Coordinates of C-alpha atoms and ligand atoms in Angstrom, one line a residue:
M1 CA 30.5 -2.4 20.4
T2 CA 28.5 -5.1 18.8
A3 CA 30.8 -7.8 20.1
D4 CA 30.1 -6.6 23.7
L5 CA 26.3 -6.4 23.0
N6 CA 26.4 -10.0 21.8
A7 CA 28.6 -11.2 24.7
N8 CA 26.0 -9.9 27.1
S9 CA 23.3 -12.0 25.5
V10 CA 24.9 -15.3 25.2
P11 CA 22.1 -18.0 24.9
P12 CA 22.3 -21.2 27.0
A13 CA 24.1 -24.1 25.4
T14 CA 22.0 -26.5 23.3
P15 CA 22.7 -30.1 22.2
G16 CA 23.2 -28.8 18.6
A17 CA 25.2 -25.7 19.4
V18 CA 28.1 -26.5 21.7
G19 CA 31.3 -24.6 22.3
H20 CA 32.0 -20.9 22.1
I21 CA 29.7 -18.5 20.5
R22 CA 31.0 -17.5 17.1
L23 CA 30.4 -13.6 16.8
T24 CA 29.9 -12.5 13.3
S25 CA 30.9 -8.9 13.8
H26 CA 34.5 -9.3 13.0
S27 CA 36.3 -10.9 10.0
G28 CA 36.8 -14.5 10.5
G29 CA 39.9 -14.6 8.3
S30 CA 41.2 -14.0 4.8
D31 CA 40.1 -17.4 3.2
A32 CA 36.9 -16.0 1.8
L33 CA 36.6 -15.8 -1.9
P34 CA 35.8 -12.2 -3.3
I35 CA 32.5 -11.3 -4.8
R36 CA 32.6 -8.8 -7.7
W37 CA 28.8 -8.2 -8.2
G38 CA 28.0 -7.7 -11.9
A39 CA 31.1 -9.2 -13.3
P40 CA 30.8 -10.7 -16.8
T41 CA 31.8 -14.3 -16.0
A42 CA 31.1 -16.6 -13.1
A43 CA 34.9 -16.9 -12.4
E44 CA 35.4 -13.1 -12.1
R45 CA 32.1 -12.7 -10.1
G46 CA 33.0 -15.4 -7.6
P47 CA 30.7 -17.7 -5.7
V48 CA 28.2 -16.7 -2.9
V49 CA 29.3 -18.5 0.2
G50 CA 26.8 -18.3 3.2
T51 CA 28.0 -21.4 5.0
T52 CA 27.9 -21.5 8.8
S53 CA 30.3 -24.3 9.2
R54 CA 33.5 -22.5 7.9
R55 CA 33.4 -19.0 9.1
A56 CA 36.6 -18.0 7.4
H57 CA 35.0 -18.9 4.0
R58 CA 31.9 -16.7 4.4
N59 CA 31.6 -13.8 2.0
V60 CA 28.1 -12.7 2.7
I61 CA 25.9 -11.6 5.6
G62 CA 23.1 -14.1 6.5
T63 CA 22.6 -17.7 5.5
H64 CA 21.0 -19.7 2.6
S65 CA 17.4 -20.8 2.2
G66 CA 15.7 -17.4 3.0
S67 CA 13.3 -17.7 5.8
Y68 CA 13.9 -21.4 6.1
S69 CA 17.3 -20.6 7.5
V70 CA 15.5 -20.3 10.8
Y71 CA 14.2 -23.8 10.5
R72 CA 17.6 -25.0 9.7
A73 CA 18.7 -23.4 13.0
L74 CA 15.9 -25.2 14.8
A75 CA 17.0 -28.5 13.3
V76 CA 20.6 -28.0 14.6
A77 CA 19.3 -26.9 18.0
A78 CA 17.1 -30.1 18.2
G79 CA 20.1 -32.2 17.3
A80 CA 18.4 -33.4 14.1
L81 CA 21.0 -31.8 11.8
S82 CA 24.8 -31.6 11.9
R83 CA 25.9 -28.0 11.3
E84 CA 28.8 -29.7 9.4
H85 CA 26.4 -31.2 6.8
R86 CA 27.4 -30.5 3.2
A87 CA 24.8 -30.8 0.5
D88 CA 25.4 -33.7 -1.9
L89 CA 24.6 -32.1 -5.2
T90 CA 24.8 -35.3 -7.3
D91 CA 22.3 -35.2 -10.2
T92 CA 20.8 -31.9 -9.0
A93 CA 21.9 -29.8 -12.1
P94 CA 19.4 -27.6 -13.9
T95 CA 17.2 -29.4 -16.5
D96 CA 17.3 -26.2 -18.7
V97 CA 20.0 -23.7 -19.3
V98 CA 19.2 -20.2 -18.4
G99 CA 21.8 -17.6 -19.6
P100 CA 24.3 -16.2 -19.2
Y101 CA 22.7 -13.1 -20.7
P102 CA 24.2 -9.6 -21.2
Q103 CA 21.7 -8.3 -18.4
W104 CA 23.7 -10.3 -15.9
S105 CA 26.4 -7.9 -16.0
E106 CA 24.6 -4.8 -16.9
P107 CA 25.1 -2.2 -14.0
G108 CA 22.2 -2.2 -11.7
A109 CA 20.0 -4.6 -13.8
I110 CA 20.0 -7.5 -11.2
V111 CA 20.4 -6.5 -7.6
S112 CA 18.4 -9.0 -5.6
L113 CA 19.2 -12.5 -6.8
D114 CA 22.3 -14.2 -7.9
P115 CA 22.2 -14.8 -11.7
W116 CA 24.8 -17.5 -11.4
G117 CA 22.9 -19.1 -8.6
A118 CA 21.9 -22.2 -10.6
M119 CA 25.4 -22.8 -12.0
T120 CA 27.4 -23.3 -8.8
A121 CA 28.6 -26.8 -9.6
E122 CA 29.8 -26.1 -13.2
A123 CA 31.1 -22.6 -12.5
F124 CA 32.9 -23.2 -9.2
G125 CA 33.9 -26.8 -9.4
T126 CA 37.6 -25.9 -8.4
E127 CA 36.4 -24.0 -5.4
L128 CA 34.0 -26.7 -4.3
A129 CA 36.9 -29.4 -4.7
A130 CA 39.0 -27.0 -2.5
G131 CA 36.5 -27.3 0.3
H132 CA 34.4 -24.2 0.0
D133 CA 30.7 -25.0 0.8
I134 CA 29.1 -23.3 -2.2
R135 CA 25.3 -23.9 -2.5
P136 CA 23.0 -23.1 -5.4
T137 CA 20.5 -20.3 -4.7
I138 CA 18.6 -21.3 -7.8
A139 CA 17.2 -24.7 -8.9
I140 CA 15.6 -25.5 -12.2
T141 CA 13.4 -28.5 -12.8
K142 CA 10.5 -29.8 -14.9
A143 CA 7.0 -30.5 -13.9
H144 CA 3.4 -31.2 -15.0
V145 CA 0.9 -28.6 -13.7
V146 CA -2.6 -29.8 -13.1
V147 CA -5.1 -27.0 -12.4
P148 CA -9.0 -27.5 -12.3
E149 CA -9.5 -24.2 -14.2
I150 CA -7.4 -25.5 -17.1
A151 CA -9.5 -28.6 -17.2
D152 CA -12.6 -26.4 -17.3
A153 CA -11.1 -24.3 -20.1
I154 CA -10.5 -27.7 -22.1
A155 CA -14.1 -28.8 -21.3
N156 CA -15.4 -25.4 -22.5
G157 CA -13.4 -25.5 -25.7
R158 CA -11.2 -22.5 -24.8
L159 CA -8.0 -24.7 -24.7
H160 CA -7.2 -27.7 -26.8
P161 CA -4.6 -30.3 -25.7
D162 CA -1.7 -30.4 -28.2
G163 CA 0.3 -33.3 -26.6
R164 CA 3.4 -31.1 -26.0
Y165 CA 2.5 -27.9 -24.0
L166 CA -1.0 -29.2 -22.9
L167 CA -1.2 -32.9 -22.5
P168 CA -4.4 -34.9 -23.3
S169 CA -4.8 -35.5 -19.4
G170 CA -5.2 -31.7 -19.0
A171 CA -1.7 -31.3 -17.4
A172 CA 0.5 -28.5 -18.6
S173 CA 4.1 -29.3 -19.2
V174 CA 6.4 -26.7 -17.6
T175 CA 10.0 -25.8 -16.6
K176 CA 10.1 -24.2 -13.2
A177 CA 12.8 -22.5 -11.2
A178 CA 13.0 -21.7 -7.5
I179 CA 15.0 -18.6 -6.6
E180 CA 16.4 -17.5 -3.2
P181 CA 17.0 -13.8 -2.5
V182 CA 20.6 -12.5 -2.7
W183 CA 20.8 -8.8 -2.2
H184 CA 23.8 -6.7 -3.3
L185 CA 23.4 -4.0 -0.7
P186 CA 25.0 -1.1 -2.5
S187 CA 22.8 -1.7 -5.5
V188 CA 19.7 -2.3 -3.6
A189 CA 20.2 1.0 -1.8
Q190 CA 20.7 2.7 -5.1
R191 CA 17.4 1.1 -6.5
F192 CA 15.5 2.7 -3.5
G193 CA 17.3 6.0 -3.5
C194 CA 18.8 5.7 0.0
T195 CA 22.4 5.4 1.1
E196 CA 23.9 2.0 1.7
A197 CA 24.7 3.1 5.3
E198 CA 21.1 3.9 5.9
L199 CA 19.9 0.7 4.3
R200 CA 22.2 -1.4 6.5
R201 CA 21.4 0.4 9.7
V202 CA 17.6 0.1 9.2
L203 CA 17.8 -3.6 8.2
F204 CA 19.9 -4.2 11.3
E205 CA 17.5 -2.3 13.6
E206 CA 14.2 -3.5 12.1
T207 CA 15.3 -7.1 12.3
G208 CA 15.9 -6.6 16.0
G209 CA 19.7 -6.7 15.5
M210 CA 19.6 -10.0 13.9
Y211 CA 22.6 -9.4 11.6
P212 CA 25.4 -7.3 13.3
E213 CA 27.5 -7.5 10.2
L214 CA 25.1 -5.2 8.5
V215 CA 26.6 -2.4 10.6
T216 CA 30.0 -3.8 11.4
R217 CA 31.2 -5.4 8.2
S218 CA 31.0 -2.9 5.4
D219 CA 33.4 -5.1 3.4
L220 CA 30.6 -7.7 3.1
E221 CA 28.4 -6.3 0.4
V222 CA 26.0 -9.3 -0.2
F223 CA 23.1 -10.1 2.1
L224 CA 21.1 -13.3 2.1
P225 CA 17.8 -11.9 3.7
P226 CA 15.6 -14.1 5.7
I227 CA 12.6 -13.7 3.5
G228 CA 10.7 -15.7 0.9
G229 CA 11.9 -16.0 -2.7
Q230 CA 10.3 -16.5 -6.1
T231 CA 9.3 -19.3 -8.3
V232 CA 9.0 -19.0 -12.1
Y233 CA 6.9 -21.3 -14.2
I234 CA 7.8 -21.5 -17.9
F235 CA 5.4 -22.7 -20.6
G236 CA 7.5 -23.6 -23.7
S237 CA 11.2 -23.1 -24.2
A238 CA 13.2 -21.3 -21.5
G239 CA 15.6 -20.1 -24.0
D240 CA 12.8 -18.3 -26.0
L241 CA 12.3 -16.0 -23.1
A242 CA 15.3 -13.9 -24.2
D243 CA 14.3 -13.6 -27.8
P244 CA 12.2 -10.5 -28.4
E245 CA 11.0 -11.9 -31.6
V246 CA 9.2 -14.7 -29.9
E247 CA 5.8 -13.7 -28.5
L248 CA 6.0 -13.7 -24.6
T249 CA 2.9 -13.9 -22.4
A250 CA 3.8 -13.2 -18.8
R251 CA 2.3 -12.6 -15.4
V252 CA 4.2 -11.4 -12.3
H253 CA 2.1 -12.6 -9.4
D254 CA 2.5 -11.8 -5.7
E255 CA 1.5 -14.7 -3.3
C256 CA -2.0 -14.7 -1.8
N257 CA -2.3 -17.9 0.0
G258 CA -6.1 -17.4 0.9
S259 CA -7.1 -17.1 -2.7
D260 CA -4.3 -18.9 -4.7
V261 CA -4.5 -22.1 -2.6
F262 CA -7.7 -22.0 -0.6
G263 CA -9.9 -20.1 -3.1
S264 CA -11.1 -17.4 -0.7
D265 CA -13.3 -15.1 -2.9
I266 CA -12.4 -11.7 -1.4
C267 CA -9.9 -11.0 -4.2
T268 CA -9.0 -11.8 -7.7
C269 CA -5.6 -13.5 -7.1
R270 CA -6.3 -17.1 -8.1
P271 CA -8.7 -16.3 -10.9
Y272 CA -6.0 -14.0 -12.3
L273 CA -3.4 -16.5 -11.8
T274 CA -5.2 -19.3 -13.5
H275 CA -6.3 -17.0 -16.3
A276 CA -2.6 -16.2 -16.9
I277 CA -1.7 -19.9 -17.0
E278 CA -4.4 -20.4 -19.6
E279 CA -3.0 -17.4 -21.6
C280 CA 0.5 -18.9 -21.2
I281 CA -0.5 -22.2 -22.6
R282 CA -2.4 -20.7 -25.5
G283 CA 0.7 -18.4 -26.2
A284 CA 3.1 -21.4 -26.2
Q285 CA 0.7 -23.3 -28.6
R286 CA 0.8 -20.3 -30.9
G287 CA 4.7 -20.7 -31.1
G288 CA 5.4 -18.2 -28.3
V289 CA 6.5 -18.8 -24.7
G290 CA 4.6 -18.2 -21.4
L291 CA 5.9 -17.1 -18.0
V292 CA 4.5 -16.9 -14.5
A293 CA 6.8 -15.3 -11.9
Y294 CA 5.5 -15.9 -8.5
S295 CA 6.8 -13.9 -5.5
R296 CA 6.4 -14.7 -1.9
K297 CA 5.0 -11.3 -0.8
E298 CA 1.9 -12.4 1.0
G299 CA -0.7 -9.7 1.5
R300 CA 1.2 -7.0 -0.3
A301 CA 4.2 -8.2 1.7
L302 CA 2.4 -7.1 4.9
G303 CA 1.7 -10.8 5.9
E304 CA -1.5 -12.7 6.5
V305 CA -2.1 -11.5 10.0
T306 CA -2.2 -7.9 8.9
K307 CA -4.3 -8.9 5.8
F308 CA -7.0 -10.7 7.9
L309 CA -7.2 -7.7 10.3
V310 CA -7.8 -5.5 7.3
Y311 CA -10.6 -7.8 6.1
N312 CA -12.3 -7.4 9.4
A313 CA -11.9 -3.7 9.5
R314 CA -13.2 -3.4 5.9
K315 CA -16.3 -5.4 6.7
R316 CA -17.1 -3.8 10.1
Q317 CA -16.7 -0.2 9.1
V318 CA -19.7 2.1 9.0
G319 CA -21.3 1.8 5.7
G320 CA -19.9 -1.7 4.8
D321 CA -17.1 -2.8 2.6
T322 CA -16.8 -0.2 -0.1
A323 CA -14.1 0.4 -2.7
D324 CA -13.6 3.9 -1.7
Q325 CA -12.3 2.8 1.7
Y326 CA -10.3 -0.2 0.4
F327 CA -6.9 1.3 0.5
A328 CA -7.6 3.5 3.6
R329 CA -8.4 0.4 5.8
T330 CA -5.0 -1.2 4.9
E331 CA -3.2 2.0 5.6
C332 CA -4.9 2.3 9.0
V333 CA -3.7 -1.1 10.1
A334 CA -0.3 -1.4 8.4
G335 CA 0.8 2.3 8.1
V336 CA 1.1 1.9 4.3
Q337 CA -1.0 0.6 1.5
D338 CA 1.6 -1.7 0.1
M339 CA 5.0 -3.1 0.9
R340 CA 5.7 -5.2 -2.1
F341 CA 8.1 -2.7 -3.7
Q342 CA 7.9 -3.8 -7.3
E343 CA 11.2 -2.2 -7.8
L344 CA 13.0 -5.4 -7.2
M345 CA 10.5 -7.5 -9.2
P346 CA 12.0 -7.1 -12.6
D347 CA 15.4 -8.7 -11.5
V348 CA 13.9 -12.1 -12.3
L349 CA 12.9 -11.1 -15.7
H350 CA 16.5 -9.8 -16.4
W351 CA 17.8 -13.1 -15.1
L352 CA 15.7 -14.8 -17.7
G353 CA 17.1 -12.4 -20.5
V354 CA 13.6 -10.9 -21.1
R355 CA 13.8 -7.8 -23.4
K356 CA 10.2 -7.6 -24.4
I357 CA 6.8 -8.8 -22.9
H358 CA 4.3 -8.9 -25.7
R359 CA 1.4 -9.7 -23.5
L360 CA 1.5 -8.7 -19.8
V361 CA -1.3 -10.4 -17.9
S362 CA -1.7 -7.8 -15.2
M363 CA -3.7 -4.6 -14.5
S364 CA -1.2 -3.3 -11.9
N365 CA 0.3 0.1 -12.8
M366 CA 3.0 -0.5 -10.2
K367 CA 4.2 -3.8 -11.9
Y368 CA 3.9 -2.1 -15.4
D369 CA 5.9 0.9 -14.3
A370 CA 8.6 -1.2 -12.7
I371 CA 8.9 -3.5 -15.7
T372 CA 9.1 -0.8 -18.3
G373 CA 11.2 1.5 -16.0
S374 CA 13.8 -1.3 -15.9
G375 CA 14.1 -1.3 -19.7
I376 CA 11.8 -4.1 -20.7
E377 CA 9.3 -3.3 -23.4
V378 CA 5.7 -4.1 -22.8
G379 CA 3.1 -4.5 -25.6
E380 CA -0.5 -5.4 -24.8
R381 CA -1.8 -5.5 -21.3
V382 CA -4.3 -8.2 -20.6
N383 CA -7.0 -7.6 -17.9
I384 CA -8.9 -10.2 -16.0
P385 CA -12.2 -11.0 -17.7
E386 CA -15.2 -9.8 -15.9
Y387 CA -16.7 -13.4 -15.6
L388 CA -13.7 -14.4 -13.5
V389 CA -14.1 -11.7 -10.8
P390 CA -15.8 -13.2 -7.7
E391 CA -18.7 -11.3 -6.4
D392 CA -17.0 -10.4 -3.1
A393 CA -13.9 -9.3 -4.9
Q394 CA -15.7 -6.4 -6.8
V395 CA -14.6 -4.1 -4.1
E396 CA -11.0 -4.8 -4.6
I397 CA -11.1 -4.6 -8.5
D398 CA -13.1 -1.3 -8.4
A399 CA -10.7 0.2 -6.0
K400 CA -7.7 -0.8 -8.0
M401 CA -9.1 0.5 -11.2
A402 CA -9.9 3.8 -9.6
A403 CA -6.4 4.0 -8.2
G404 CA -4.9 3.8 -11.7
Y405 CA -4.8 0.0 -12.5
F406 CA -5.2 -0.7 -16.2
T407 CA -8.6 -1.4 -17.5
P408 CA -9.9 -1.3 -21.1
G409 CA -13.3 -0.4 -19.8
P410 CA -14.8 2.5 -17.8
V411 CA -13.2 3.6 -14.5
P412 CA -15.7 3.5 -11.6
D413 CA -16.9 6.9 -10.5
A414 CA -17.2 8.2 -6.8
A415 CA -20.8 7.1 -6.5
E416 CA -20.0 3.6 -7.7
L417 CA -17.0 3.4 -5.2
G418 CA -19.2 4.4 -2.3
K419 CA -21.6 1.5 -2.7
A420 CA -21.2 -1.3 -0.2
K421 CA -20.4 -4.3 -2.4
G422 CA -18.5 -6.7 -0.1
R423 CA -20.3 -9.4 1.8
G424 CA -20.7 -8.8 5.6
L425 CA -18.7 -11.0 8.0
D426 CA -21.9 -13.1 8.8
G427 CA -22.7 -13.6 5.0
Ligands
LIG1 ZN1 -5.6 -12.1 -3.1

């Protein structure tokens, strides 16, 4: 059925894609290595192979690099990239060892990333030598992080350079890891309380039929979705994250380009992020370890177009931008208030071996519930200090506190929520 459907929509030949169309809806052969999700060792689990050059070796649906897989296709179409290119992984090995940890094989603990994704070269050397195109889905490196707010914290005496975690220049020394999404479909379905068949069908239909294998190849259980991944920043020793005796300060942050990068003042995203970095540095200096896990879920995973539409709707509504209409305006435009689905978020914490977060730098009840619901203990919850909340972001913070976000102070009442606090569009 799907083969016919595809045959009717054969695109014109391009310089980068010559020859017959390779339909994905039928098995390409029996040379693919098996994946046993959740197996206790890399050898038993098997590698994730999303190569497009050797169809018979593929053991997943989709391709590597998340949303950037589409740019890779463009590069091939433009003739700039050979589809036969193999990554030369010389000297790309992780700077720090992460795991393996018991969580890697706990049933259902990790469903949306490949815990062995950074270890491909060492774990699957034999298969690589045999010609399998196995690519890392995780990369781990080191960096210096230079943030103006940290320089301010030093100038104001809140932070003091120690030469190790915080350098005299004001740079923080970190280990960082980039993680691409790798979904085990049966486990993802279980996490969301639907059947695997329902999940596969909806993923197929709502991506415009982008991946026929979702509905034709039930033998392929792993999907590399074309979405953004995550980055983690570790302040201190990565190995300490798995030791519940070492104080862990952590923030799980969802991307907000407008605030995080450009400093838009309608929300608290960047102030909260930089506050978390400050807390992480201070925690590392106390002998603990800090962690910021950053997820590419722009605008509550609704995207920036939706987000900016909502901003206009909020500011143009009768009565002005008020906290009591904050979530309603989003729902009017998007149909839901939030699509971040924090249910998948704790996976990255389990990859890092985290058992206990002593100080969670977040007020979100959804994040807290997801983390504790996944079996990770949370001690103190650290709210954003009032002096870091931009004036125009008071609408957001009031609405969130009224909706159940953690606050050590008073929850705004109905009268407070009804006052217009946001700036107008002409302001
Ligand atoms: Zn924001």
